Short mmCIF file of C-alpha atoms in Angstrom, two decimals:
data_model
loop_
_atom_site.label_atom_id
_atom_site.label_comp_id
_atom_site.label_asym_id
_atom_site.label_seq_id
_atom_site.Cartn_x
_atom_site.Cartn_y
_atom_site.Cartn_z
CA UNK Z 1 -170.38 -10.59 21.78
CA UNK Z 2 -171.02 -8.45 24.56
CA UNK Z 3 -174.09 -8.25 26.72
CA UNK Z 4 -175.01 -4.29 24.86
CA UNK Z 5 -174.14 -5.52 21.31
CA UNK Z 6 -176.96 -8.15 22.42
CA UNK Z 7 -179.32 -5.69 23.04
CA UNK Z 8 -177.86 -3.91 19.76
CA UNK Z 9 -178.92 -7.03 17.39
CA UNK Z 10 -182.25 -7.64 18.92
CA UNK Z 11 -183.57 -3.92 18.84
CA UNK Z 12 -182.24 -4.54 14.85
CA UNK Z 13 -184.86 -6.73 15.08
CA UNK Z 14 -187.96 -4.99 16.48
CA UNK Z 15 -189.04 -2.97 12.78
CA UNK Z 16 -190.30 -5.75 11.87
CA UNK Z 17 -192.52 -5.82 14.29
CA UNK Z 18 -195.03 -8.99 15.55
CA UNK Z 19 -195.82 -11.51 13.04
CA UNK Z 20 -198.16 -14.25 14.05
CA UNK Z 21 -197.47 -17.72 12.78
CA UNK Z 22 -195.94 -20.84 13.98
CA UNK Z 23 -194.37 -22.27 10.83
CA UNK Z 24 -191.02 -20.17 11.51
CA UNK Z 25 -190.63 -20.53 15.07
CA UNK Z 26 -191.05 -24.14 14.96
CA UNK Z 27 -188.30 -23.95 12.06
CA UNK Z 28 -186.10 -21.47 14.18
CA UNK Z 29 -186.33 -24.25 16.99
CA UNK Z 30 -185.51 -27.18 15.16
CA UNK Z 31 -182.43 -25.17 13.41
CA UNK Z 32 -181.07 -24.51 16.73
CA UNK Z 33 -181.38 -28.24 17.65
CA UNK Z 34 -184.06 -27.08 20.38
CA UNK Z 35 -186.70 -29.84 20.38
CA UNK Z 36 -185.72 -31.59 23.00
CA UNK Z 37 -185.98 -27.87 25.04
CA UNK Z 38 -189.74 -28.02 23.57
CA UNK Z 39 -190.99 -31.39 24.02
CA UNK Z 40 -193.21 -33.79 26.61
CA UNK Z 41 -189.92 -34.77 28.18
CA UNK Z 42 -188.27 -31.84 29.68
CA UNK Z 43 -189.34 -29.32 30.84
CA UNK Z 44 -192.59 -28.98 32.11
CA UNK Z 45 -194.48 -25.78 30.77
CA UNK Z 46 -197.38 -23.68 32.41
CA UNK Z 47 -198.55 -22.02 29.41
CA UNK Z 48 -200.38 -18.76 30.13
CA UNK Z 49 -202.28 -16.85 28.15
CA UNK Z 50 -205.06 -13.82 28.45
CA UNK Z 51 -205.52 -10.22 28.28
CA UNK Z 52 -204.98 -9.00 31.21
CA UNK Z 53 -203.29 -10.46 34.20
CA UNK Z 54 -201.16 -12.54 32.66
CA UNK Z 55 -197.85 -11.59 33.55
CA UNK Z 56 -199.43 -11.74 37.25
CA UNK Z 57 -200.68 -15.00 37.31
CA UNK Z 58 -197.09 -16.29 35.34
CA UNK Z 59 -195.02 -15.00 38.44
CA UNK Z 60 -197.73 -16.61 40.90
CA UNK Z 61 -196.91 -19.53 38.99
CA UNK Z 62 -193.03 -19.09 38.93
CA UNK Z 63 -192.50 -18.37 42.76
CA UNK Z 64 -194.66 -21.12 43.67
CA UNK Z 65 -192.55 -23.37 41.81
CA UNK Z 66 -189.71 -22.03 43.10
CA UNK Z 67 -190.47 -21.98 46.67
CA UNK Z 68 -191.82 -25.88 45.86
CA UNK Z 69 -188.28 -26.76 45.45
CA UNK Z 70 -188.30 -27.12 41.34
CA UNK Z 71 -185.58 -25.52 39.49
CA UNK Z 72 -187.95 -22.92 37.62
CA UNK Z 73 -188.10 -21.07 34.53
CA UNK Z 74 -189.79 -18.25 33.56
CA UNK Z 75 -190.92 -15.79 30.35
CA UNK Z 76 -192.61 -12.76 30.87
CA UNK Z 77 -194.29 -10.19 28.07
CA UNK Z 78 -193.50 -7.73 27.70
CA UNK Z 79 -190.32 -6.48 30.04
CA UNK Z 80 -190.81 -3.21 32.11
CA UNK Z 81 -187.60 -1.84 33.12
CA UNK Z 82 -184.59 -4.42 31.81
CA UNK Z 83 -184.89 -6.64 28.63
CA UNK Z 84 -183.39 -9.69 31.06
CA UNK Z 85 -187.20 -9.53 32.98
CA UNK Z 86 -188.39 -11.75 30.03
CA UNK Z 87 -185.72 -14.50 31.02
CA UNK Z 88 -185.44 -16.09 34.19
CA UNK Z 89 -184.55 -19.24 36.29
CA UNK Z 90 -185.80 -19.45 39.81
CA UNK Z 91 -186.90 -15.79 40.05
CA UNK Z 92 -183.37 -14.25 38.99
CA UNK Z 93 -182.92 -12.39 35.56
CA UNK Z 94 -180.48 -14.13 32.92
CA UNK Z 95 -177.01 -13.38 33.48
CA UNK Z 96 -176.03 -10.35 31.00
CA UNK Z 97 -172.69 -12.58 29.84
CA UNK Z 98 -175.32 -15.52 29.22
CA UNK Z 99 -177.59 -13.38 27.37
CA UNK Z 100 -174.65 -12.09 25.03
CA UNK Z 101 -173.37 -15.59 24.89
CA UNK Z 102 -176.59 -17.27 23.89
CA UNK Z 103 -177.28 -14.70 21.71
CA UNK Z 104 -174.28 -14.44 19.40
CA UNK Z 105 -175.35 -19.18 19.45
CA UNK Z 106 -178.47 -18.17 18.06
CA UNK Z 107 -177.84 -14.96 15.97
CA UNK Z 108 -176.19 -17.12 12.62
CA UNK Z 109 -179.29 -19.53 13.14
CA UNK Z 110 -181.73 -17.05 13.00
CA UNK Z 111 -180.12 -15.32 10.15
CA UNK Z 112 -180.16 -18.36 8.08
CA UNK Z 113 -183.74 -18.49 7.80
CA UNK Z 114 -183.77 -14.75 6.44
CA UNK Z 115 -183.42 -15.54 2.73
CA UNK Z 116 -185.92 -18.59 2.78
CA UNK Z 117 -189.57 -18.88 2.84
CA UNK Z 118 -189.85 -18.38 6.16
CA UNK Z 119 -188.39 -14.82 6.36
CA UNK Z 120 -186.45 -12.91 8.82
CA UNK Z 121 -187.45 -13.67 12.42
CA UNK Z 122 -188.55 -11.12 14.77
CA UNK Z 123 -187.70 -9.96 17.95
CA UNK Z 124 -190.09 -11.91 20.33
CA UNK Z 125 -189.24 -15.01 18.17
CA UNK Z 126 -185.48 -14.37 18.81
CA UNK Z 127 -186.17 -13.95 22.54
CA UNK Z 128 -188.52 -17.17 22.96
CA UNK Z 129 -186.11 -18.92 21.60
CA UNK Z 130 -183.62 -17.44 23.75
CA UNK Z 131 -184.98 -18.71 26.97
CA UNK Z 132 -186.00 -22.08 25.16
CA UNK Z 133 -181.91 -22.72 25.30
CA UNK Z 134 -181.45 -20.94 28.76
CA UNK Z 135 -183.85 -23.27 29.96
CA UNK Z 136 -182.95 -26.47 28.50
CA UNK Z 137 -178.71 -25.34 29.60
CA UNK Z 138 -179.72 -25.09 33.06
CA UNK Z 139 -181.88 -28.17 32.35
CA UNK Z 140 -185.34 -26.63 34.34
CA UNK Z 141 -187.58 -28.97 35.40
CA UNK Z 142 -190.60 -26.15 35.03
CA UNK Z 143 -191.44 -23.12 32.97
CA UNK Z 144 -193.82 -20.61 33.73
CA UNK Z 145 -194.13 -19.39 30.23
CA UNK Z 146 -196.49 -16.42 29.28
CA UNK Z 147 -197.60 -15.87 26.12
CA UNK Z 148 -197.08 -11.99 23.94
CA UNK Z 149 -199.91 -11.52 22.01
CA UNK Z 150 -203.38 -14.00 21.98
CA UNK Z 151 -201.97 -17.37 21.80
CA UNK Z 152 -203.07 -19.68 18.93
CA UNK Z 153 -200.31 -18.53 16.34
CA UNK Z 154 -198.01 -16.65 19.25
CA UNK Z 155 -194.27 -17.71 19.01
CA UNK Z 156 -194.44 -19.23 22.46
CA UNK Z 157 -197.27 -21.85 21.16
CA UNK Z 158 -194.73 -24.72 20.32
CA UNK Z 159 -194.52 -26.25 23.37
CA UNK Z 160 -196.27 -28.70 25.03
CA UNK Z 161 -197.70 -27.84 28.17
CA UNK Z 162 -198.61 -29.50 31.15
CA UNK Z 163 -201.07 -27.23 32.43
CA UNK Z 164 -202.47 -23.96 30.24
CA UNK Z 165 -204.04 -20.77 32.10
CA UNK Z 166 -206.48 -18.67 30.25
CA UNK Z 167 -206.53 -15.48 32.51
CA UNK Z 168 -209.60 -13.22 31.07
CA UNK Z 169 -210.67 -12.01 27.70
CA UNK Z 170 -211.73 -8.69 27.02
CA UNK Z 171 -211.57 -6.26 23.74
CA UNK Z 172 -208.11 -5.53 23.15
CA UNK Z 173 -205.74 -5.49 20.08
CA UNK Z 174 -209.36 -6.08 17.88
CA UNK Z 175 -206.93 -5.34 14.77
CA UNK Z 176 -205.07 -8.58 15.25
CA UNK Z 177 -206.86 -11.17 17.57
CA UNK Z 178 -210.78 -9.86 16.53
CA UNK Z 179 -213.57 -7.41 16.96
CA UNK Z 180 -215.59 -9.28 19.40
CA UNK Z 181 -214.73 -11.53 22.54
CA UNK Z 182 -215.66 -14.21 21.26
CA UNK Z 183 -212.96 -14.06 18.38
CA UNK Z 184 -210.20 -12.78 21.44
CA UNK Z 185 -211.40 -16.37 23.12
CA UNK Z 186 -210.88 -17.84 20.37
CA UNK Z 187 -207.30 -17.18 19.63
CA UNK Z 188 -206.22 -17.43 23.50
CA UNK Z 189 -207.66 -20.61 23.61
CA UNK Z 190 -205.23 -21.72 20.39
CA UNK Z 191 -203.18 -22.65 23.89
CA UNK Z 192 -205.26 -25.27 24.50
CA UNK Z 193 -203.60 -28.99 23.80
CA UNK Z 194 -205.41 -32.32 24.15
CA UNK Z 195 -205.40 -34.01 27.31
CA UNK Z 196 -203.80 -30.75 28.91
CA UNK Z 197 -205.70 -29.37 31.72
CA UNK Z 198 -206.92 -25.85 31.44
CA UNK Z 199 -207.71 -23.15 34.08
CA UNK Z 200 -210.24 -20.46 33.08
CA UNK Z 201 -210.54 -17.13 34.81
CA UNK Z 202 -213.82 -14.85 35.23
CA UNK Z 203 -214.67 -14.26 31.48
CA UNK Z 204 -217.44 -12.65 29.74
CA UNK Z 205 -220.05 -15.02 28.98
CA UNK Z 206 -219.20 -15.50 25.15
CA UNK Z 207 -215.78 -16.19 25.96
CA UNK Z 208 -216.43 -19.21 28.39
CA UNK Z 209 -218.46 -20.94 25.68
CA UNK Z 210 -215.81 -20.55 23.15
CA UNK Z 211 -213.11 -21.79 25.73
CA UNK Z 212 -215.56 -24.51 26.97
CA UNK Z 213 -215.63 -26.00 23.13
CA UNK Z 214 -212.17 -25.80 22.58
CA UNK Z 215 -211.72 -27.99 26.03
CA UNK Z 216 -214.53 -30.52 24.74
CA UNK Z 217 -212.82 -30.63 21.42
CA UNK Z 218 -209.52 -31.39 22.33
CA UNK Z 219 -210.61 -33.67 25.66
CA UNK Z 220 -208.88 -31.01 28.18
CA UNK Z 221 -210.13 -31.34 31.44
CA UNK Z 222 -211.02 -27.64 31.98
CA UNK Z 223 -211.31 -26.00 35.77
CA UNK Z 224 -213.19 -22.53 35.95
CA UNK Z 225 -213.36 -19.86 38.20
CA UNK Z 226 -215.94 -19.72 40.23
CA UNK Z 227 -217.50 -23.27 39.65
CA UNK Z 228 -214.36 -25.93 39.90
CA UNK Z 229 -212.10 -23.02 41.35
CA UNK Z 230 -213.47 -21.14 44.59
CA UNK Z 231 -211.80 -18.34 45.88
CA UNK Z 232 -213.06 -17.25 50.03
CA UNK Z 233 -211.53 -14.38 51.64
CA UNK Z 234 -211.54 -14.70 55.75
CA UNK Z 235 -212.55 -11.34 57.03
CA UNK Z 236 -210.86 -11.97 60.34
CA UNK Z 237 -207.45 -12.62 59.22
CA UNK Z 238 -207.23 -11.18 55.89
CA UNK Z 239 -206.45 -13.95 54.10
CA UNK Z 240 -207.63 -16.19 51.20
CA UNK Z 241 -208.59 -19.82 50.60
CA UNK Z 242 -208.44 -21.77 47.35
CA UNK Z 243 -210.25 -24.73 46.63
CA UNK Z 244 -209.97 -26.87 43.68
CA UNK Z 245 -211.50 -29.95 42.31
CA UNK Z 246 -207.74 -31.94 44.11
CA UNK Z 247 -206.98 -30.31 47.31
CA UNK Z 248 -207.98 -27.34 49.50
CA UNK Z 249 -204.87 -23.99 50.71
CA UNK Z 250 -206.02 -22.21 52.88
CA UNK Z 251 -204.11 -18.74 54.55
CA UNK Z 252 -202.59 -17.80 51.20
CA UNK Z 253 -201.79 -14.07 50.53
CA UNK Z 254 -200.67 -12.58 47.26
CA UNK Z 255 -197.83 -10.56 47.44
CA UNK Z 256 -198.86 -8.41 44.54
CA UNK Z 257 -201.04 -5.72 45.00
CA UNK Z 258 -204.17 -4.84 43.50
CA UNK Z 259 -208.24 -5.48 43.76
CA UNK Z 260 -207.56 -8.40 41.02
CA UNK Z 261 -204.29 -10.07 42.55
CA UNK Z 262 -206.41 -12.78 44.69
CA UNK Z 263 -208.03 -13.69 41.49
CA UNK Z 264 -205.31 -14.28 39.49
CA UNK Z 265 -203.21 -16.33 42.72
CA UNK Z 266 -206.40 -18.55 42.64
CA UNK Z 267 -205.54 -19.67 38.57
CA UNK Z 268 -201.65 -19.76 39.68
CA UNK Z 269 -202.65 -22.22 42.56
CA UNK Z 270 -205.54 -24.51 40.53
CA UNK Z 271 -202.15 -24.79 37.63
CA UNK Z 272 -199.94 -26.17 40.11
CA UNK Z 273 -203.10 -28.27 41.49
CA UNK Z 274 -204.04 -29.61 37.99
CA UNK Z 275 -200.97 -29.77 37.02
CA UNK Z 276 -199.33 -31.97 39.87
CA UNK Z 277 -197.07 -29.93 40.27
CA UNK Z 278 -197.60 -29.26 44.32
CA UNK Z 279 -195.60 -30.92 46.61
CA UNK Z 280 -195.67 -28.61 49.79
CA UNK Z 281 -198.14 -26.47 51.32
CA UNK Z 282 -195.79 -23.94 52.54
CA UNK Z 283 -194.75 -23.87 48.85
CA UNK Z 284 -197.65 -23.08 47.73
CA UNK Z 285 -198.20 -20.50 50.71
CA UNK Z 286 -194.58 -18.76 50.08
CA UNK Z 287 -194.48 -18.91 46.93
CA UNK Z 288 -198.16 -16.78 46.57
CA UNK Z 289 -196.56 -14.31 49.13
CA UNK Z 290 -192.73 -14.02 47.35
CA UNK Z 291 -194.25 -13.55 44.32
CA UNK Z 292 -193.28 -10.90 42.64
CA UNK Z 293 -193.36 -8.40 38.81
CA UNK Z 294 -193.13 -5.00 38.23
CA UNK Z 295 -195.70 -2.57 36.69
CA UNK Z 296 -198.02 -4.25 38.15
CA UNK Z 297 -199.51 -1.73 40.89
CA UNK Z 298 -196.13 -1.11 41.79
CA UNK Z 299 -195.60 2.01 44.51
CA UNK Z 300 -192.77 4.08 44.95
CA UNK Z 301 -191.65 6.87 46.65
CA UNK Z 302 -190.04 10.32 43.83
CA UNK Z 303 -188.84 12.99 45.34
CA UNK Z 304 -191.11 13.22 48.37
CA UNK Z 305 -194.38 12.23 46.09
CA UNK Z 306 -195.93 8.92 46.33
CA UNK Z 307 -195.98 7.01 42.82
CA UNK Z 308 -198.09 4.02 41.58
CA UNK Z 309 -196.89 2.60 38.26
CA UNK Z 310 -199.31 0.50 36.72
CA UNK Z 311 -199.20 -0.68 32.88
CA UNK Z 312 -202.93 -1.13 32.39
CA UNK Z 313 -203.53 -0.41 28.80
CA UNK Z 314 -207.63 -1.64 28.44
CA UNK Z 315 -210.62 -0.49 29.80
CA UNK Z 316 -210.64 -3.70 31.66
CA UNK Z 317 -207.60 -2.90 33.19
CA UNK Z 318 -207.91 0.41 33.77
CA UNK Z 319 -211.09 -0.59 35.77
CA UNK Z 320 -209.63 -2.83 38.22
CA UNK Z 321 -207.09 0.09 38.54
CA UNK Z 322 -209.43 2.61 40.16
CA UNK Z 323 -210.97 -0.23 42.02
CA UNK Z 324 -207.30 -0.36 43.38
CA UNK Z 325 -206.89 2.93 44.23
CA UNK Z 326 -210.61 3.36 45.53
CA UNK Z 327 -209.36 0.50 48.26
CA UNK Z 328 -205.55 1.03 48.64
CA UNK Z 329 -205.52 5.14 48.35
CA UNK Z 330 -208.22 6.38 50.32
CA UNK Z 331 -206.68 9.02 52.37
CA UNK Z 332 -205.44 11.28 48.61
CA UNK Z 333 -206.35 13.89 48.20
CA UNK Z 334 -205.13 14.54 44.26
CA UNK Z 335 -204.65 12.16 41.92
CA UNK Z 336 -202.43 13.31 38.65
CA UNK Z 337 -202.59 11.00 36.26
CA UNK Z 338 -198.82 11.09 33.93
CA UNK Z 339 -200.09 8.96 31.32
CA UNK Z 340 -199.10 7.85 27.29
CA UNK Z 341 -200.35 4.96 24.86
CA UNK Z 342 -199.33 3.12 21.86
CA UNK Z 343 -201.11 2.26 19.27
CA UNK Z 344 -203.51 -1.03 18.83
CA UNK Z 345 -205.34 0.36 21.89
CA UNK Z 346 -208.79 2.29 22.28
CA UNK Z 347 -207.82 5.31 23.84
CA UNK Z 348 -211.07 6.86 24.62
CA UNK Z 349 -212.92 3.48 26.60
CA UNK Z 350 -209.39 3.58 28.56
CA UNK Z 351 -209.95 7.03 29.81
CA UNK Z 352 -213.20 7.51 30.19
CA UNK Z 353 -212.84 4.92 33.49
CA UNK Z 354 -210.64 7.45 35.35
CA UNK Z 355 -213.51 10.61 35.15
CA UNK Z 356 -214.15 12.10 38.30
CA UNK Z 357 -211.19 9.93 39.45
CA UNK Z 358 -208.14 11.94 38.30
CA UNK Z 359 -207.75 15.90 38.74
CA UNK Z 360 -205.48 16.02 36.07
CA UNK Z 361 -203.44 14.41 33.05
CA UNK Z 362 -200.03 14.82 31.34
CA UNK Z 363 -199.37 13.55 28.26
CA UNK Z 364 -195.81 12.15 27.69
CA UNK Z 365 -194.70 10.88 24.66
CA UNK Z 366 -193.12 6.94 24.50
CA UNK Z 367 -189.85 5.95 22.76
CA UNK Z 368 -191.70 3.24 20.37
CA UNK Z 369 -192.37 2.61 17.01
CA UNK Z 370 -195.99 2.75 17.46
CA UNK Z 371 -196.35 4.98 20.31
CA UNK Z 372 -199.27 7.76 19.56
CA UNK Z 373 -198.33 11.23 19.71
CA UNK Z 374 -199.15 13.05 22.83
CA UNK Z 375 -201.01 16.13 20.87
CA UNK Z 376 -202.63 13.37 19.35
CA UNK Z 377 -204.18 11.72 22.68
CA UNK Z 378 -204.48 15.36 24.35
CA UNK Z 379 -208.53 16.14 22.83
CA UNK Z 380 -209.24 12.29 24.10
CA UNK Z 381 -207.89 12.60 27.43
CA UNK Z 382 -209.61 15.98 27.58
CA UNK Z 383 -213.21 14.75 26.88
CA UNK Z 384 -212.86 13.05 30.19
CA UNK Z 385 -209.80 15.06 32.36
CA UNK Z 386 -210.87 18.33 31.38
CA UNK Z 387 -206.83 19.77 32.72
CA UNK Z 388 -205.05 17.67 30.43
CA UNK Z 389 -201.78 18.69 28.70
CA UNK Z 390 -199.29 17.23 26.13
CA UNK Z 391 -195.33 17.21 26.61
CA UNK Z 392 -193.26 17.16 24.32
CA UNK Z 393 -190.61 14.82 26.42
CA UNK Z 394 -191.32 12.72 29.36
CA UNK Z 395 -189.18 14.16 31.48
CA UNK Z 396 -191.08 17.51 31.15
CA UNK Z 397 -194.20 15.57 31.80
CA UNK Z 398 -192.92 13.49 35.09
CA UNK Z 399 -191.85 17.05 36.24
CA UNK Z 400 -195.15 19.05 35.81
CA UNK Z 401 -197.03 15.50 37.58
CA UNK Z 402 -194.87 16.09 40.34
CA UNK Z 403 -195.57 19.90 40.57
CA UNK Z 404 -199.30 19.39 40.80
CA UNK Z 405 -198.77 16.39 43.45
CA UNK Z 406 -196.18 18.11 45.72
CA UNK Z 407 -199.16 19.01 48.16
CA UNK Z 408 -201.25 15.11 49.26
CA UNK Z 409 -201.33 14.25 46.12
CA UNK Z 410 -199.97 11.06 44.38
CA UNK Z 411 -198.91 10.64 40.70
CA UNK Z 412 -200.57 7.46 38.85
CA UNK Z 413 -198.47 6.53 35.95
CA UNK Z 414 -200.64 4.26 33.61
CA UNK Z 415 -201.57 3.70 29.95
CA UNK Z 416 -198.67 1.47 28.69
CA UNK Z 417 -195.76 -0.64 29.69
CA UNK Z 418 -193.36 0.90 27.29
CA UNK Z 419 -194.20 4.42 29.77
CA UNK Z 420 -193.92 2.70 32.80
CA UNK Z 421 -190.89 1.58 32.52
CA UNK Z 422 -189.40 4.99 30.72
CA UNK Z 423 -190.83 6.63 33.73
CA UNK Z 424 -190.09 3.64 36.62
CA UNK Z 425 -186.10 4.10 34.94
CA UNK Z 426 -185.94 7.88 35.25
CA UNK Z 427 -186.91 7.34 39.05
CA UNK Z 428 -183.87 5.38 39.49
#
């Protein structure tokens, strides 16, 4: 099998779409004699989970182990730009002939549980399982493993972990995790395993007592931001300090940008604290500053116009995003925001947080299955960007956003991953 007629099978895969439950997976692991890949033994998992900054905090987690000296994994959700971001091993993408080989291993097993009562698997299930055997072949001694979507019945949810993460909670996907925080807590906190440490980031108030219980419940010693985790920025060098209930890092940076990005290296560093996993300061100190994931507040240069690509897809999100630009972009003049959403999402709570903050909008429309149409999303986007337009292709979208930036003006691409990394590939 080649490394495209990889990619061929698993896109075969994506109709059927996300399917939360942990009966198959488990199944699809033991099938594919990958319970030893799973288990206390080997390796050791950072299990992360939240709804936004997740993907941040995992490659905090990753590069710190890296630069510690461990010989890392890591699984991201979703990918931006190349399917291989998912996979890695010490910060490097899986090999494309690994992928293809590992893949045509795993296809016949996964296909075997089509006609039983656990059903065809699905995509993410196929991939987890695909870095639970890259992992366990390169015999990793730590995963930083992020979670898709919520985390109690996620496909990622049958391993053991050493430390868990919860990042934030806010109102997000209310079709499949809940209508109110406190549901969303309570299926990210289905992460949660006895004994396990947990790290809690800044959550709403309902959400910390349903975490809180689940710790109690389940005897998890649980560190929160804020209380067991403190977080001091020194105004003379710029820098941040961490301190945790085990040890004290001072002089960290985060080398991902963004007003939330010193937040989420504070959960990465309590994880490797609570875990044990810290063996070196200037581990802990490189890895924060290495660290690296795109989409995330990512800039870039387009044909003379300065881009930020950002896959904020919440109000939350899109919050901390203009608190981002408010600090980082001061001197713009224009801001055109080249924007697109799928569906799951609330579309008008995500743009009302960019009014009076964008001058105008284009509408592109996303190659995925649930992707909204952009004539569709045009009357939101207008209640709050009154010059908004809908394109019918992204490429006629990316070229009117750089028309009305060509003069001090910067074009913010936000409003899904899946657009990000359409647009972030076209730049290439």
């Amino acid at each position: 099998m080649t490394y495209p007629e990889a990619l061929n099978y698993l896109e075969s895969l994506a109709p059927r779409g996300w399917r939360l439950g942990l009966d198959r997976m488990n199944e699809f692991v033991r099938r594919a004699d990958l319970t030893s890949a799973i288990g206390p033994l080997a390796p050791k998992f950072i299990h992360v989970a939240g709804t936004n900054g997740k993907g941040s905090v995992t490659a905090f987690v990753q590069s710190m182990l890296v630069e510690t000296g461990y010989w890392t994994g890591a699984f991201f959700s979703p990918y931006v730009y190349d399917t291989r971001e998912r996979i890695q091993f010490n910060r490097n993408y899986i090999p494309e002939p690994v992928f293809a080989m590992l893949t045509q291993l795993l296809r016949p097993i996964a296909e075997s549980l089509t006609y039983t009562e656990f059903g065809g698997i699905t995509e993410f299930e196929f991939k987890t399982g695909l870095g639970f055997a890259f992992w366990k072949q390169l015999e990793c001694e730590w995963v930083a493993l992020e979670t898709g979507l919520g985390g109690r019945l996620d496909a990622t949810n049958v391993i053991t972990p050493a430390t868990c993460i919860i990042t934030s909670i806010a109102l997000d996907h209310m079709s499949v995790l809940g209508h109110s925080v406190e549901e969303i807590a309570g299926e990210k906190a289905g992460i949660i395993k006895a004994g396990a440490p947990v790290i809690v980031g800044e959550l709403p108030l309902g959400a910390v007592g349903v975490v809180e219980a689940a710790a109690a419940e389940l005897g998890a010693p649980i560190w929160r931001f804020g209380q067991e985790i403190v977080l001091e920025h020194a105004a003379i060098s710029g820098s941040y300090h961490v301190t945790t209930p085990t040890a004290s890092h001072r002089d960290l940076e985060p080398g991902l940008l963004g007003v939330r990005q010193p937040h989420n290296m504070a959960l990465a560093v309590a994880a490797m604290d609570a875990s044990g996993a810290g063996r070196t300061l200037r581990g802990y100190a490189d890895g924060c500053l290495r660290a690296s994931v795109p989409g995330r507040y990512e800039k870039r240069t387009y044909r003379g116009v300065p881009f930020i690509l950002d896959g904020a897809h919440n109000p939350d999100a899109a919050r901390f995003l203009v608190e981002s630009l408010r600090k980082y972009e001061p001197g713009v003049k224009r801001i055109v925001l080249l924007t697109g959403m799928v569906a799951g999402h609330d579309p008008a709570d995500f743009f009302r947080e960019f009014q009076g903050v964008v001058t105008s909008a284009h509408i592109a429309p996303i190659d995925f299955h649930r992707a909204v149409p952009p004539a569709e999303l045009e009357p939101v986007v207008q209640s709050f960007i009154p010059r908004a337009e809908s394109h019918e292709t992204a490429l006629e979208a990316l070229t009117a956003a750089l028309d009305d930036a060509a003069l001090e003006g910067l074009v913010l691409v936000t409003g899904s991953f899946y657009l990000v990394g359409e647009i972030g590939r076209s730049m290439l």
